[in-house]
Amino acid sequence: MSGPVFYGNPYGVTVSPQATTASQLPSNGTTYTVLFTVLNTGNNMDSYDLLTAKRPGTAISVALIAGTGVTHGANPDSARLANIDVGASASVTVTYSVASVAAGTIDTLVLTTRSVGDRT
């Protein structure tokens, strides 16, 4: 046999918090932030695509995903977090604004991480 031998899953990631609640008024030019922690639970150094989603998406607009090791593409709602070592974590801040919507409107911001090393 040749090549690397892996014990456990070579690629893995967890994001916390899995859920958080914020009650925000319309932004009127103000932005808000939420802090996520991305933890490499795999057996290899890995990079991660960071993707935001809004459900249903009527109130929240993502302005920026930021943090050490984070690079951006053309869209503010996605980025890449590079070279996180085995067992290491990184802090990622998502900056968003709230549109002028009716009182009681509920929207959810979701941060998804996808391994660059394992696209399955």
Coordinates of N, CA and C in Angstrom, one line a residue:
M1 N 0.8 -1.2 0.0 CA 0.0 0.0 0.0 C 0.9 1.2 0.0
S2 N 0.5 2.2 -0.8 CA 1.3 3.5 -0.8 C 0.3 4.6 -0.6
G3 N 0.8 5.8 -0.3 CA 0.0 7.0 -0.1 C -0.3 7.2 1.3
P4 N -1.0 8.3 1.6 CA -1.4 8.6 3.0 C -2.4 7.6 3.6
V5 N -2.3 7.4 4.8 CA -3.3 6.6 5.6 C -4.0 7.5 6.6
F6 N -5.3 7.6 6.5 CA -6.0 8.5 7.4 C -6.8 7.7 8.4
Y7 N -6.8 8.1 9.6 CA -7.6 7.6 10.7 C -8.7 8.6 11.0
G8 N -9.9 8.2 10.9 CA -11.0 9.1 11.1 C -11.2 9.8 9.8
N9 N -11.9 10.9 9.8 CA -12.3 11.7 8.7 C -11.2 12.7 8.3
P10 N -10.6 12.6 7.1 CA -9.6 13.6 6.8 C -10.1 15.0 6.7
Y11 N -11.4 15.2 6.5 CA -11.9 16.6 6.3 C -13.1 16.7 7.2
G12 N -13.2 17.8 8.0 CA -14.3 18.1 8.8 C -14.3 19.5 9.3
V13 N -15.5 20.0 9.6 CA -15.6 21.4 10.1 C -16.8 21.5 11.0
T14 N -16.7 22.4 12.0 CA -17.9 22.8 12.7 C -17.9 24.3 12.8
V15 N -19.1 24.9 12.9 CA -19.3 26.3 13.0 C -20.2 26.6 14.2
S16 N -19.7 27.5 15.0 CA -20.6 27.9 16.2 C -20.6 29.4 16.2
P17 N -21.7 30.0 16.7 CA -22.9 29.3 17.2 C -23.7 28.7 16.0
Q18 N -24.4 27.6 16.3 CA -25.3 27.0 15.3 C -26.5 27.9 15.1
A19 N -26.9 28.6 16.2 CA -28.0 29.5 16.1 C -27.8 30.6 17.1
T20 N -28.3 31.8 16.7 CA -28.3 32.9 17.6 C -29.4 33.8 17.2
T21 N -29.9 34.6 18.1 CA -31.1 35.4 17.8 C -30.7 36.9 18.1
A22 N -31.1 37.7 17.2 CA -30.9 39.2 17.3 C -32.2 39.9 16.9
S23 N -32.6 40.9 17.7 CA -33.7 41.7 17.3 C -33.2 43.0 16.9
Q24 N -33.2 43.4 15.6 CA -32.6 44.6 15.1 C -33.7 45.4 14.4
L25 N -33.6 46.7 14.6 CA -34.4 47.6 13.9 C -33.9 47.9 12.5
P26 N -34.7 48.4 11.6 CA -34.1 48.8 10.3 C -32.8 49.6 10.5
S27 N -31.8 49.3 9.6 CA -30.5 49.8 9.8 C -30.3 51.3 9.6
N28 N -31.1 51.9 8.6 CA -30.9 53.4 8.4 C -29.4 53.7 8.2
G29 N -28.7 52.9 7.5 CA -27.2 53.1 7.3 C -26.3 52.4 8.3
T30 N -26.9 51.9 9.4 CA -26.1 51.2 10.4 C -25.9 49.7 10.0
T31 N -24.8 49.2 10.3 CA -24.5 47.8 10.1 C -24.4 47.1 11.4
Y32 N -24.7 45.8 11.4 CA -24.6 44.9 12.6 C -23.6 43.8 12.3
T33 N -23.1 43.2 13.3 CA -22.1 42.1 13.1 C -22.6 40.9 14.0
V34 N -22.2 39.7 13.5 CA -22.3 38.5 14.2 C -21.0 37.7 14.1
L35 N -20.5 37.1 15.2 CA -19.2 36.5 15.2 C -19.4 35.0 15.2
F36 N -18.8 34.3 14.2 CA -18.8 32.8 14.2 C -17.4 32.3 14.4
T37 N -17.3 31.1 14.9 CA -16.1 30.4 15.1 C -16.1 29.1 14.1
V38 N -15.1 29.0 13.3 CA -14.9 27.9 12.4 C -13.8 27.0 12.9
L39 N -14.1 25.7 13.2 CA -13.1 24.8 13.7 C -12.9 23.7 12.8
N40 N -11.6 23.4 12.5 CA -11.2 22.3 11.6 C -11.2 21.0 12.5
T41 N -12.1 20.1 12.2 CA -12.3 18.9 13.0 C -11.7 17.7 12.2
G42 N -11.1 18.0 11.0 CA -10.5 16.9 10.2 C -9.1 16.6 10.6
N43 N -8.5 15.7 9.8 CA -7.1 15.3 10.0 C -6.1 15.9 9.1
N44 N -6.5 17.0 8.3 CA -5.7 17.7 7.4 C -5.9 19.2 7.6
M45 N -4.8 19.9 7.3 CA -5.0 21.4 7.1 C -6.0 21.6 6.0
D46 N -6.9 22.5 6.1 CA -7.9 22.7 5.1 C -8.3 24.2 5.0
S47 N -8.9 24.5 3.8 CA -9.4 25.9 3.6 C -10.9 25.7 3.4
Y48 N -11.7 26.7 3.6 CA -13.2 26.6 3.6 C -13.8 27.7 2.8
D49 N -14.8 27.4 2.0 CA -15.6 28.4 1.3 C -16.6 28.8 2.4
L50 N -16.8 30.1 2.5 CA -17.8 30.6 3.5 C -19.0 31.2 2.7
L51 N -20.1 30.7 2.9 CA -21.3 31.1 2.1 C -22.4 31.5 3.1
T52 N -23.0 32.7 2.8 CA -24.1 33.1 3.6 C -25.4 32.9 2.8
A53 N -26.5 32.7 3.6 CA -27.8 32.5 3.0 C -28.7 33.3 3.9
K54 N -29.8 33.8 3.4 CA -30.8 34.5 4.1 C -32.2 33.8 3.9
R55 N -32.9 33.5 5.0 CA -34.1 32.8 4.8 C -35.2 33.5 5.6
P56 N -36.2 34.1 4.9 CA -36.5 34.1 3.5 C -35.7 35.1 2.7
G57 N -35.0 36.0 3.4 CA -34.1 36.9 2.6 C -34.7 38.2 2.3
T58 N -35.8 38.6 3.0 CA -36.5 39.8 2.7 C -36.0 41.0 3.5
A59 N -35.2 40.8 4.6 CA -34.8 41.9 5.5 C -33.3 42.1 5.6
I60 N -32.6 41.0 5.5 CA -31.1 41.1 5.7 C -30.3 41.2 4.4
S61 N -29.3 42.1 4.4 CA -28.4 42.2 3.3 C -27.0 42.0 3.9
V62 N -26.2 41.1 3.4 CA -24.8 40.9 3.9 C -23.9 41.9 3.2
A63 N -23.1 42.6 4.0 CA -22.2 43.6 3.5 C -20.8 43.0 3.4
L64 N -20.4 42.1 4.3 CA -19.0 41.7 4.4 C -18.8 40.5 5.2
I65 N -17.9 39.6 4.8 CA -17.4 38.5 5.7 C -15.9 38.8 5.9
A66 N -15.5 38.8 7.2 CA -14.1 39.2 7.5 C -13.5 38.4 8.5
G67 N -12.2 38.4 8.6 CA -11.4 37.7 9.6 C -10.0 37.4 9.1
T68 N -9.2 37.0 10.0 CA -7.8 36.7 9.6 C -7.8 35.5 8.7
G69 N -7.2 35.6 7.5 CA -7.1 34.5 6.6 C -8.3 34.4 5.6
V70 N -9.2 35.4 5.7 CA -10.4 35.5 4.9 C -10.1 36.3 3.6
T71 N -10.4 35.8 2.4 CA -10.3 36.5 1.2 C -11.7 36.6 0.5
H72 N -11.9 37.6 -0.3 CA -13.2 37.8 -0.9 C -13.2 37.6 -2.4
G73 N -14.3 37.2 -2.9 CA -14.5 37.2 -4.4 C -15.3 38.4 -4.8
A74 N -16.1 38.3 -5.8 CA -16.9 39.4 -6.3 C -18.1 39.7 -5.5
N75 N -18.6 38.8 -4.7 CA -19.8 39.0 -4.0 C -19.6 39.1 -2.5
P76 N -20.2 40.1 -1.8 CA -20.0 40.2 -0.4 C -20.5 39.1 0.5
D77 N -21.4 38.3 -0.1 CA -22.0 37.2 0.7 C -21.3 35.9 0.7
S78 N -20.0 35.9 0.1 CA -19.2 34.7 0.1 C -17.7 35.1 0.2
A79 N -16.9 34.1 0.7 CA -15.5 34.4 0.9 C -14.8 33.0 1.1
R80 N -13.5 33.0 1.2 CA -12.7 31.8 1.5 C -11.8 32.1 2.7
L81 N -11.8 31.1 3.6 CA -11.0 31.1 4.8 C -9.9 30.1 4.5
A82 N -8.6 30.5 4.5 CA -7.5 29.7 4.1 C -6.7 29.1 5.2
N83 N -6.2 27.9 4.9 CA -5.2 27.2 5.7 C -5.4 27.1 7.2
I84 N -6.5 26.5 7.6 CA -6.7 26.2 9.0 C -6.2 24.9 9.4
D85 N -5.3 24.9 10.4 CA -4.6 23.7 10.8 C -5.5 22.7 11.5
V86 N -5.1 21.5 11.6 CA -5.9 20.4 12.3 C -6.1 20.9 13.7
G87 N -7.4 20.9 14.1 CA -7.8 21.3 15.5 C -7.8 22.7 15.8
A88 N -7.4 23.6 14.8 CA -7.4 25.0 15.0 C -8.7 25.6 14.6
S89 N -8.9 26.8 15.1 CA -10.2 27.5 14.8 C -9.8 29.0 14.3
A90 N -10.8 29.6 13.7 CA -10.7 31.0 13.2 C -12.0 31.7 13.5
S91 N -11.9 33.0 13.8 CA -13.1 33.8 14.0 C -13.4 34.5 12.7
V92 N -14.7 34.4 12.4 CA -15.2 35.0 11.2 C -16.4 35.9 11.6
T93 N -16.3 37.2 11.1 CA -17.4 38.2 11.4 C -18.2 38.4 10.1
V94 N -19.5 38.3 10.3 CA -20.4 38.6 9.1 C -21.0 40.0 9.5
T95 N -20.9 40.9 8.6 CA -21.5 42.3 8.8 C -22.7 42.3 7.9
Y96 N -23.8 42.8 8.4 CA -25.1 42.8 7.7 C -25.9 44.1 8.0
S97 N -26.9 44.4 7.2 CA -27.8 45.5 7.5 C -29.2 45.0 7.4
V98 N -30.1 45.7 8.0 CA -31.5 45.3 8.0 C -32.3 46.4 7.2
A99 N -33.1 45.9 6.2 CA -33.8 46.8 5.4 C -35.0 47.4 6.1
S100 N -35.7 48.4 5.6 CA -36.9 49.0 6.2 C -38.0 48.0 5.8
V101 N -38.4 47.2 6.8 CA -39.5 46.2 6.6 C -40.5 46.4 7.6
A102 N -41.7 45.7 7.5 CA -42.8 45.8 8.4 C -42.4 45.3 9.8
A103 N -42.9 45.9 10.8 CA -42.7 45.4 12.2 C -43.0 43.9 12.3
G104 N -42.2 43.1 12.9 CA -42.5 41.7 13.1 C -41.9 40.8 12.0
T105 N -41.3 41.4 11.0 CA -40.6 40.6 10.0 C -39.5 39.8 10.5
I106 N -39.4 38.6 10.2 CA -38.4 37.7 10.7 C -37.5 37.2 9.5
D107 N -36.2 37.3 9.6 CA -35.3 36.8 8.6 C -34.2 36.1 9.3
T108 N -33.6 35.1 8.7 CA -32.5 34.3 9.3 C -31.2 34.4 8.4
L109 N -30.1 34.7 9.1 CA -28.8 34.7 8.4 C -28.1 33.3 8.7
V110 N -27.7 32.6 7.7 CA -27.0 31.3 7.9 C -25.6 31.4 7.3
L111 N -24.6 30.9 8.0 CA -23.3 30.8 7.5 C -23.0 29.4 7.3
T112 N -22.7 29.0 6.1 CA -22.3 27.6 5.7 C -20.8 27.6 5.4
T113 N -20.1 26.5 5.8 CA -18.7 26.3 5.4 C -18.6 25.1 4.6
R114 N -17.8 25.1 3.6 CA -17.6 24.0 2.7 C -16.1 23.8 2.5
S115 N -15.7 22.5 2.8 CA -14.3 22.2 2.7 C -13.8 22.3 1.3
V116 N -12.7 23.0 1.1 CA -12.0 23.0 -0.2 C -11.4 21.7 -0.6
G117 N -10.8 21.0 0.5 CA -10.2 19.8 0.3 C -11.1 18.6 -0.1
D118 N -12.3 18.7 0.4 CA -13.3 17.6 0.2 C -14.6 18.2 -0.3
R119 N -14.8 18.2 -1.6 CA -16.0 18.8 -2.2 C -17.3 18.0 -2.1
T120 N -17.2 16.8 -1.4 CA -18.4 16.0 -1.4 C -19.4 16.4 -0.4

